[in-house]
mmCIF file of C-alpha atoms in Angstrom:
data_model
loop_
_atom_site.group_PDB
_atom_site.id
_atom_site.type_symbol
_atom_site.label_atom_id
_atom_site.label_comp_id
_atom_site.label_asym_id
_atom_site.label_seq_id
_atom_site.Cartn_x
_atom_site.Cartn_y
_atom_site.Cartn_z
ATOM 1 C CA MET A 1 56.355 48.497 43.396
ATOM 2 C CA VAL A 2 54.516 45.856 41.382
ATOM 3 C CA VAL A 3 53.081 42.950 43.352
ATOM 4 C CA SER A 4 52.698 39.777 41.317
ATOM 5 C CA GLU A 5 49.986 37.351 42.344
ATOM 6 C CA SER A 6 50.719 33.637 42.312
ATOM 7 C CA PHE A 7 48.314 30.762 41.964
ATOM 8 C CA LYS A 8 48.485 27.133 43.009
ATOM 9 C CA ILE A 9 46.357 24.130 42.116
ATOM 10 C CA VAL A 10 45.289 22.750 45.483
ATOM 11 C CA GLU A 11 43.177 19.835 44.296
ATOM 12 C CA SER A 12 42.771 17.892 41.082
ATOM 13 C CA ALA A 13 41.458 14.559 39.871
ATOM 14 C CA TYR A 14 40.171 13.015 36.683
ATOM 15 C CA GLY A 15 38.572 9.738 35.704
ATOM 16 C CA LYS A 16 35.822 7.890 33.912
ATOM 17 C CA ALA A 17 32.163 7.860 34.973
ATOM 18 C CA GLY A 18 29.285 5.661 33.917
ATOM 19 C CA VAL A 19 31.302 2.542 33.121
ATOM 20 C CA LYS A 20 28.652 -0.190 32.971
ATOM 21 C CA ILE A 21 29.609 -3.838 33.173
ATOM 22 C CA LEU A 22 27.861 -7.188 33.477
ATOM 23 C CA HIS A 23 30.003 -10.085 34.689
ATOM 24 C CA VAL A 24 28.771 -13.681 34.365
ATOM 25 C CA SER A 25 30.525 -16.506 36.205
ATOM 26 C CA GLN A 26 29.698 -20.201 36.071
ATOM 27 C CA GLN A 27 30.027 -23.122 38.463
ATOM 28 C CA GLY A 28 28.758 -26.212 36.724
ATOM 29 C CA SER A 29 25.298 -25.418 35.445
ATOM 30 C CA VAL A 30 24.769 -22.518 37.880
ATOM 31 C CA HIS A 31 25.439 -19.029 36.530
ATOM 32 C CA THR A 32 25.997 -15.960 38.738
ATOM 33 C CA ILE A 33 25.778 -12.358 37.554
ATOM 34 C CA ARG A 34 27.016 -9.014 38.831
ATOM 35 C CA GLU A 35 26.010 -5.787 37.079
ATOM 36 C CA LEU A 36 27.843 -2.644 38.161
ATOM 37 C CA GLU A 37 28.246 0.977 37.191
ATOM 38 C CA VAL A 38 31.780 2.113 38.000
ATOM 39 C CA GLU A 39 33.459 5.494 38.300
ATOM 40 C CA THR A 40 37.228 5.888 38.584
ATOM 41 C CA SER A 41 39.093 8.988 39.731
ATOM 42 C CA LEU A 42 42.879 9.457 39.846
ATOM 43 C CA THR A 43 45.060 12.160 41.395
ATOM 44 C CA LEU A 44 48.655 12.550 40.164
ATOM 45 C CA ASN A 45 51.769 13.806 41.952
ATOM 46 C CA ASN A 46 52.083 16.728 39.533
ATOM 47 C CA HIS A 47 49.954 19.238 37.622
ATOM 48 C CA LYS A 48 51.963 19.578 34.410
ATOM 49 C CA ASP A 49 48.950 18.475 32.385
ATOM 50 C CA TYR A 50 46.918 21.388 33.759
ATOM 51 C CA GLU A 51 49.664 24.006 33.891
ATOM 52 C CA ARG A 52 51.719 23.259 30.769
ATOM 53 C CA GLY A 53 49.539 21.008 28.655
ATOM 54 C CA ASP A 54 51.999 18.138 29.108
ATOM 55 C CA ASN A 55 49.962 14.928 28.861
ATOM 56 C CA SER A 56 52.838 12.478 29.395
ATOM 57 C CA ASP A 57 51.579 11.293 32.811
ATOM 58 C CA ILE A 58 47.881 11.122 31.976
ATOM 59 C CA ILE A 59 46.275 7.688 32.140
ATOM 60 C CA ALA A 60 43.497 8.430 29.676
ATOM 61 C CA THR A 61 39.958 8.078 30.953
ATOM 62 C CA ASP A 62 39.375 5.629 28.115
ATOM 63 C CA THR A 63 42.285 3.561 29.450
ATOM 64 C CA GLN A 64 40.677 3.625 32.893
ATOM 65 C CA LYS A 65 37.438 2.375 31.336
ATOM 66 C CA ASN A 66 39.255 -0.465 29.586
ATOM 67 C CA THR A 67 40.943 -1.398 32.857
ATOM 68 C CA VAL A 68 37.551 -2.014 34.464
ATOM 69 C CA TYR A 69 36.643 -4.624 31.851
ATOM 70 C CA ILE A 70 40.093 -6.245 31.750
ATOM 71 C CA LEU A 71 40.381 -6.657 35.539
ATOM 72 C CA ALA A 72 36.829 -7.995 35.697
ATOM 73 C CA LYS A 73 37.823 -10.630 33.142
ATOM 74 C CA GLN A 74 41.016 -11.474 35.038
ATOM 75 C CA TYR A 75 39.739 -11.494 38.622
ATOM 76 C CA GLY A 76 35.945 -11.606 38.443
ATOM 77 C CA ILE A 77 33.574 -9.564 40.607
ATOM 78 C CA SER A 78 32.918 -11.212 43.955
ATOM 79 C CA SER A 79 31.416 -8.033 45.450
ATOM 80 C CA PRO A 80 31.422 -4.310 44.601
ATOM 81 C CA GLU A 81 33.805 -3.617 47.479
ATOM 82 C CA GLU A 82 36.276 -6.337 46.510
ATOM 83 C CA PHE A 83 36.284 -5.224 42.878
ATOM 84 C CA GLY A 84 36.793 -1.620 43.956
ATOM 85 C CA LEU A 85 39.835 -2.699 45.967
ATOM 86 C CA ILE A 86 41.230 -4.561 42.948
ATOM 87 C CA LEU A 87 40.861 -1.485 40.747
ATOM 88 C CA ALA A 88 42.285 0.991 43.274
ATOM 89 C CA ASN A 89 45.282 -1.227 44.033
ATOM 90 C CA HIS A 90 45.930 -1.659 40.304
ATOM 91 C CA PHE A 91 46.095 2.082 39.627
ATOM 92 C CA ILE A 92 48.380 2.733 42.610
ATOM 93 C CA SER A 93 50.727 -0.186 41.931
ATOM 94 C CA LYS A 94 51.010 0.161 38.142
ATOM 95 C CA TYR A 95 51.474 3.923 37.918
ATOM 96 C CA PRO A 96 54.011 5.284 40.472
ATOM 97 C CA TRP A 97 52.937 8.889 39.849
ATOM 98 C CA VAL A 98 49.330 8.217 40.905
ATOM 99 C CA VAL A 99 49.018 9.296 44.540
ATOM 100 C CA LYS A 100 45.305 8.722 45.046
ATOM 101 C CA ALA A 101 42.756 6.414 43.439
ATOM 102 C CA LYS A 102 39.063 6.529 44.183
ATOM 103 C CA VAL A 103 36.582 4.010 42.828
ATOM 104 C CA THR A 104 32.836 4.309 43.335
ATOM 105 C CA LEU A 105 30.445 1.553 42.349
ATOM 106 C CA SER A 106 26.714 0.936 42.263
ATOM 107 C CA ALA A 107 25.165 -2.502 41.804
ATOM 108 C CA HIS A 108 22.022 -3.232 39.832
ATOM 109 C CA PRO A 109 19.803 -5.558 41.879
ATOM 110 C CA TRP A 110 19.168 -8.933 40.244
ATOM 111 C CA GLN A 111 17.475 -11.940 41.840
ATOM 112 C CA ARG A 112 17.134 -15.490 40.597
ATOM 113 C CA VAL A 113 13.776 -16.451 39.111
ATOM 114 C CA SER A 114 12.056 -19.243 41.032
ATOM 115 C CA ASP A 115 10.314 -21.994 39.087
ATOM 116 C CA THR A 116 6.866 -23.416 39.886
ATOM 117 C CA ALA A 117 8.413 -25.713 42.495
ATOM 118 C CA GLY A 118 10.044 -22.771 44.259
ATOM 119 C CA ARG A 119 13.562 -23.682 43.146
ATOM 120 C CA PRO A 120 15.995 -20.837 42.304
ATOM 121 C CA HIS A 121 16.788 -20.854 38.601
ATOM 122 C CA ASN A 122 20.291 -21.725 37.420
ATOM 123 C CA HIS A 123 20.567 -18.978 34.818
ATOM 124 C CA ALA A 124 17.417 -16.796 34.738
ATOM 125 C CA PHE A 125 17.150 -13.576 36.736
ATOM 126 C CA VAL A 126 14.612 -10.828 37.400
ATOM 127 C CA SER A 127 15.407 -7.192 38.130
ATOM 128 C CA THR A 128 14.384 -6.350 41.703
ATOM 129 C CA PRO A 129 14.890 -2.611 42.255
ATOM 130 C CA LEU A 130 14.014 -2.644 45.962
ATOM 131 C CA SER A 131 17.065 -0.448 46.574
ATOM 132 C CA VAL A 132 20.491 0.251 45.095
ATOM 133 C CA ARG A 133 23.719 -1.013 46.653
ATOM 134 C CA VAL A 134 26.709 1.316 46.446
ATOM 135 C CA ALA A 135 30.355 1.073 47.458
ATOM 136 C CA SER A 136 33.451 3.263 47.447
ATOM 137 C CA VAL A 137 37.175 2.579 47.776
ATOM 138 C CA LEU A 138 39.669 5.380 48.439
ATOM 139 C CA LEU A 139 43.335 4.440 48.316
ATOM 140 C CA ILE A 140 46.073 6.991 48.999
ATOM 141 C CA ARG A 141 49.636 5.899 48.327
ATOM 142 C CA GLY A 142 51.306 4.715 51.508
ATOM 143 C CA GLN A 143 48.041 4.405 53.419
ATOM 144 C CA MET A 144 45.440 1.728 54.046
ATOM 145 C CA PRO A 145 42.368 1.728 51.798
ATOM 146 C CA VAL A 146 39.167 3.301 53.080
ATOM 147 C CA VAL A 147 36.206 1.132 52.092
ATOM 148 C CA SER A 148 32.655 2.411 52.355
ATOM 149 C CA ALA A 149 29.321 0.907 51.384
ATOM 150 C CA GLY A 150 25.752 2.050 51.363
ATOM 151 C CA ILE A 151 22.114 1.941 50.341
ATOM 152 C CA ARG A 152 20.220 4.230 47.978
ATOM 153 C CA ASN A 153 16.519 4.657 47.190
ATOM 154 C CA LEU A 154 15.147 2.285 49.835
ATOM 155 C CA ARG A 155 11.559 3.555 50.010
ATOM 156 C CA VAL A 156 9.510 2.332 52.958
ATOM 157 C CA LEU A 157 6.053 3.083 54.349
ATOM 158 C CA LYS A 158 3.979 1.995 57.316
ATOM 159 C CA THR A 159 0.404 3.037 57.975
ATOM 160 C CA THR A 160 0.462 3.127 61.799
ATOM 161 C CA GLN A 161 2.762 2.751 64.823
ATOM 162 C CA SER A 162 4.314 6.181 64.257
ATOM 163 C CA ALA A 163 3.834 9.458 66.117
ATOM 164 C CA PHE A 164 5.234 12.977 66.349
ATOM 165 C CA VAL A 165 4.184 14.949 69.437
ATOM 166 C CA ASN A 166 5.466 17.417 72.052
ATOM 167 C CA PHE A 167 7.733 19.385 69.724
ATOM 168 C CA VAL A 168 8.350 23.129 70.036
ATOM 169 C CA SER A 169 5.101 25.099 70.158
ATOM 170 C CA ASP A 170 5.465 28.804 69.407
ATOM 171 C CA GLU A 171 3.946 31.512 67.231
ATOM 172 C CA TYR A 172 5.427 29.922 64.064
ATOM 173 C CA ARG A 173 3.982 26.447 64.562
ATOM 174 C CA SER A 174 1.037 25.231 62.495
ATOM 175 C CA LEU A 175 1.602 21.459 62.602
ATOM 176 C CA PRO A 176 -0.593 19.617 65.121
ATOM 177 C CA ASP A 177 0.518 16.705 67.283
ATOM 178 C CA PHE A 178 0.221 13.347 65.528
ATOM 179 C CA LYS A 179 -0.290 10.481 67.963
ATOM 180 C CA ASP A 180 -0.750 7.991 65.119
ATOM 181 C CA ARG A 181 0.386 8.816 61.636
ATOM 182 C CA LEU A 182 1.478 7.296 58.360
ATOM 183 C CA PHE A 183 5.300 7.148 58.186
ATOM 184 C CA SER A 184 7.178 6.982 54.892
ATOM 185 C CA THR A 185 10.751 7.803 53.931
ATOM 186 C CA ILE A 186 13.473 7.055 51.380
ATOM 187 C CA VAL A 187 16.526 5.733 53.188
ATOM 188 C CA THR A 188 20.041 6.700 52.150
ATOM 189 C CA ALA A 189 22.776 5.060 54.217
ATOM 190 C CA ASP A 190 26.570 5.112 54.054
ATOM 191 C CA TRP A 191 28.893 3.225 56.367
ATOM 192 C CA THR A 192 32.680 3.033 56.573
ATOM 193 C CA TYR A 193 34.609 -0.092 57.467
ATOM 194 C CA GLY A 194 37.361 0.451 59.998
ATOM 195 C CA LYS A 195 38.782 -3.042 59.700
ATOM 196 C CA ILE A 196 39.332 -4.921 56.452
ATOM 197 C CA SER A 197 40.183 -8.572 56.980
ATOM 198 C CA GLN A 198 39.645 -11.973 55.405
ATOM 199 C CA GLU A 199 36.770 -12.569 57.811
ATOM 200 C CA LEU A 200 34.794 -9.618 56.439
ATOM 201 C CA ASP A 201 32.136 -10.783 53.978
ATOM 202 C CA PHE A 202 30.967 -7.646 52.165
ATOM 203 C CA ASP A 203 27.836 -9.310 50.766
ATOM 204 C CA SER A 204 26.804 -10.575 54.188
ATOM 205 C CA ALA A 205 27.519 -7.196 55.791
ATOM 206 C CA PHE A 206 25.367 -5.403 53.217
ATOM 207 C CA SER A 207 22.506 -7.864 53.731
ATOM 208 C CA THR A 208 22.743 -7.378 57.495
ATOM 209 C CA ALA A 209 22.668 -3.592 57.208
ATOM 210 C CA HIS A 210 19.763 -3.682 54.747
ATOM 211 C CA ALA A 211 17.790 -6.055 56.975
ATOM 212 C CA SER A 212 18.488 -3.880 60.031
ATOM 213 C CA VAL A 213 16.920 -0.852 58.359
ATOM 214 C CA LEU A 214 13.740 -2.821 57.700
ATOM 215 C CA GLU A 215 13.725 -4.478 61.131
ATOM 216 C CA VAL A 216 13.856 -1.179 63.022
ATOM 217 C CA PHE A 217 11.349 0.456 60.692
ATOM 218 C CA ALA A 218 8.749 -2.323 60.592
ATOM 219 C CA GLY A 219 9.235 -4.585 63.623
ATOM 220 C CA PRO A 220 7.432 -7.925 64.005
ATOM 221 C CA ALA A 221 4.909 -8.715 61.261
ATOM 222 C CA ASP A 222 1.909 -9.015 63.578
ATOM 223 C CA LYS A 223 2.564 -6.140 65.986
ATOM 224 C CA GLY A 224 5.021 -3.797 64.317
ATOM 225 C CA ILE A 225 7.187 -1.405 66.330
ATOM 226 C CA PHE A 226 6.405 2.095 67.578
ATOM 227 C CA SER A 227 8.375 5.089 66.280
ATOM 228 C CA PRO A 228 8.178 8.334 68.290
ATOM 229 C CA SER A 229 10.118 10.205 65.579
ATOM 230 C CA VAL A 230 12.186 9.726 62.455
ATOM 231 C CA GLN A 231 15.204 10.773 64.502
ATOM 232 C CA ASN A 232 14.743 7.973 67.021
ATOM 233 C CA SER A 233 14.204 5.321 64.327
ATOM 234 C CA GLN A 234 17.329 6.567 62.562
ATOM 235 C CA PHE A 235 19.451 6.282 65.713
ATOM 236 C CA LEU A 236 18.168 2.795 66.548
ATOM 237 C CA THR A 237 18.947 1.661 62.992
ATOM 238 C CA GLN A 238 22.506 2.968 63.174
ATOM 239 C CA LYS A 239 23.010 1.410 66.610
ATOM 240 C CA MET A 240 21.799 -2.000 65.423
ATOM 241 C CA ILE A 241 24.113 -1.951 62.402
ATOM 242 C CA LEU A 242 27.131 -1.048 64.550
ATOM 243 C CA GLU A 243 26.236 -3.819 66.993
ATOM 244 C CA LYS A 244 25.730 -6.458 64.310
ATOM 245 C CA ILE A 245 28.715 -5.572 62.086
ATOM 246 C CA PRO A 246 31.782 -4.984 64.287
ATOM 247 C CA GLN A 247 33.928 -3.949 61.303
ATOM 248 C CA VAL A 248 31.759 -0.875 60.659
ATOM 249 C CA GLU A 249 33.344 2.236 62.174
ATOM 250 C CA LYS A 250 30.587 4.769 61.534
ATOM 251 C CA ILE A 251 27.307 5.077 59.664
ATOM 252 C CA SER A 252 25.455 8.061 58.222
ATOM 253 C CA ILE A 253 21.761 7.904 57.367
ATOM 254 C CA SER A 254 19.437 10.356 55.654
ATOM 255 C CA MET A 255 15.671 9.851 55.966
ATOM 256 C CA PRO A 256 13.565 12.591 54.346
ATOM 257 C CA ASN A 257 9.874 12.726 55.148
ATOM 258 C CA VAL A 258 7.688 11.469 52.315
ATOM 259 C CA HIS A 259 4.389 13.010 53.276
ATOM 260 C CA TYR A 260 0.943 11.516 52.783
ATOM 261 C CA PHE A 261 -1.701 13.938 54.010
ATOM 262 C CA GLY A 262 -5.298 12.949 54.598
ATOM 263 C CA PHE A 263 -7.455 14.258 51.777
ATOM 264 C CA ASP A 264 -10.001 16.821 52.996
ATOM 265 C CA LEU A 265 -13.395 15.310 52.233
ATOM 266 C CA SER A 266 -15.310 17.916 54.268
ATOM 267 C CA LYS A 267 -15.623 19.930 51.052
ATOM 268 C CA PHE A 268 -18.228 17.446 49.823
ATOM 269 C CA PRO A 269 -21.036 17.626 52.424
ATOM 270 C CA ARG A 270 -23.709 16.550 49.939
ATOM 271 C CA ILE A 271 -22.159 13.082 49.639
ATOM 272 C CA PRO A 272 -23.273 11.081 52.682
ATOM 273 C CA GLY A 273 -20.958 8.888 54.738
ATOM 274 C CA LEU A 274 -17.643 10.445 53.773
ATOM 275 C CA GLU A 275 -16.907 11.483 57.349
ATOM 276 C CA GLY A 276 -16.812 7.823 58.421
ATOM 277 C CA LYS A 277 -14.428 5.017 57.585
ATOM 278 C CA CYS A 278 -16.280 3.870 54.430
ATOM 279 C CA SER A 279 -13.805 1.682 52.526
ATOM 280 C CA GLY A 280 -10.754 3.097 54.319
ATOM 281 C CA ASP A 281 -8.667 6.260 54.423
ATOM 282 C CA VAL A 282 -7.598 8.396 51.472
ATOM 283 C CA TYR A 283 -4.269 10.232 51.403
ATOM 284 C CA LEU A 284 -2.660 12.783 49.109
ATOM 285 C CA PRO A 285 1.062 12.128 48.390
ATOM 286 C CA VAL A 286 3.164 15.304 48.743
ATOM 287 C CA ASP A 287 6.890 15.055 48.040
ATOM 288 C CA LYS A 288 7.906 18.726 48.407
ATOM 289 C CA PRO A 289 8.635 20.454 50.675
ATOM 290 C CA SER A 290 9.861 17.646 52.916
ATOM 291 C CA GLY A 291 11.713 17.353 56.195
ATOM 292 C CA GLN A 292 15.329 16.194 55.973
ATOM 293 C CA ILE A 293 16.651 14.139 58.889
ATOM 294 C CA THR A 294 20.329 13.153 58.847
ATOM 295 C CA SER A 295 22.850 11.931 61.401
ATOM 296 C CA THR A 296 26.099 10.008 61.762
ATOM 297 C CA LEU A 297 26.728 7.484 64.526
ATOM 298 C CA ALA A 298 30.296 6.375 65.263
ATOM 299 C CA ARG A 299 31.867 4.065 67.758
ATOM 300 C CA GLY A 300 32.943 5.795 70.964
ATOM 301 C CA MET A 301 36.040 5.081 72.964
ATOM 302 C CA ILE A 302 35.889 1.795 74.860
ATOM 303 C CA THR A 303 36.453 2.252 78.598
ATOM 304 C CA SER A 304 36.835 -0.453 81.174
ATOM 305 C CA LYS A 305 35.947 -0.384 84.836
ATOM 306 C CA LEU A 306 37.830 -2.466 87.386
#
């Protein structure tokens, strides 16, 4: 008896990556710019292109690229999320055999130049790579779109008001307690909107989330805020974002340790005064290995008590 083995494609998608676009809009003499990098990904209701080499249902990746520029010209780019929704809806509505469209976007940070009087310039901008804003839209035919947004490469550092003590002490431990340490990390955050409505301002929501990260990390300018661990700061950040943006359903954050270790100056005993404060403290940046702290905070079920 000969047993024949069968195979089945269980997942497939194709699209265009690295589609860069700058959109300039104008209201009177004031110009506004949006620079994005877009990636599209489509899933079809069949696999004849893979299995039989039949390309009749393929929307070429070059066509997908062209669509980005054409829809930007037609509708503009009010926010990465809104433009992602426009693109995903277009692919689902125009091509009946497309069952899933995913659009991911990253925004280059531009800020208006201020003149000598402090006025924001009408048409001159400066690149401000403080962090990178990202967004994603997933639209499955017959379902509501899933819109996500996030932050990349937000590098922060504070020189005090951070500790790490009373962790597991066993035969493998070498790290001492730190009652006051330098704290630095590179924040990656992703949040998913559970409700999409006309009242939701994606730009405002992103600004609120970004500001919340910095508020929990730094605290008031004169006093700061104490952090007993990266984990606790991460949780408080997520909690603040969920409290301030009711449309956000859940948020994931990754905060790797970016270590700065005190440089060992005891090796130079013939140089006087190095054991004191002198001009300040000297640290050695060490990026690897590094601790990786991640978590996701979601809204729980709302219960009422009579």
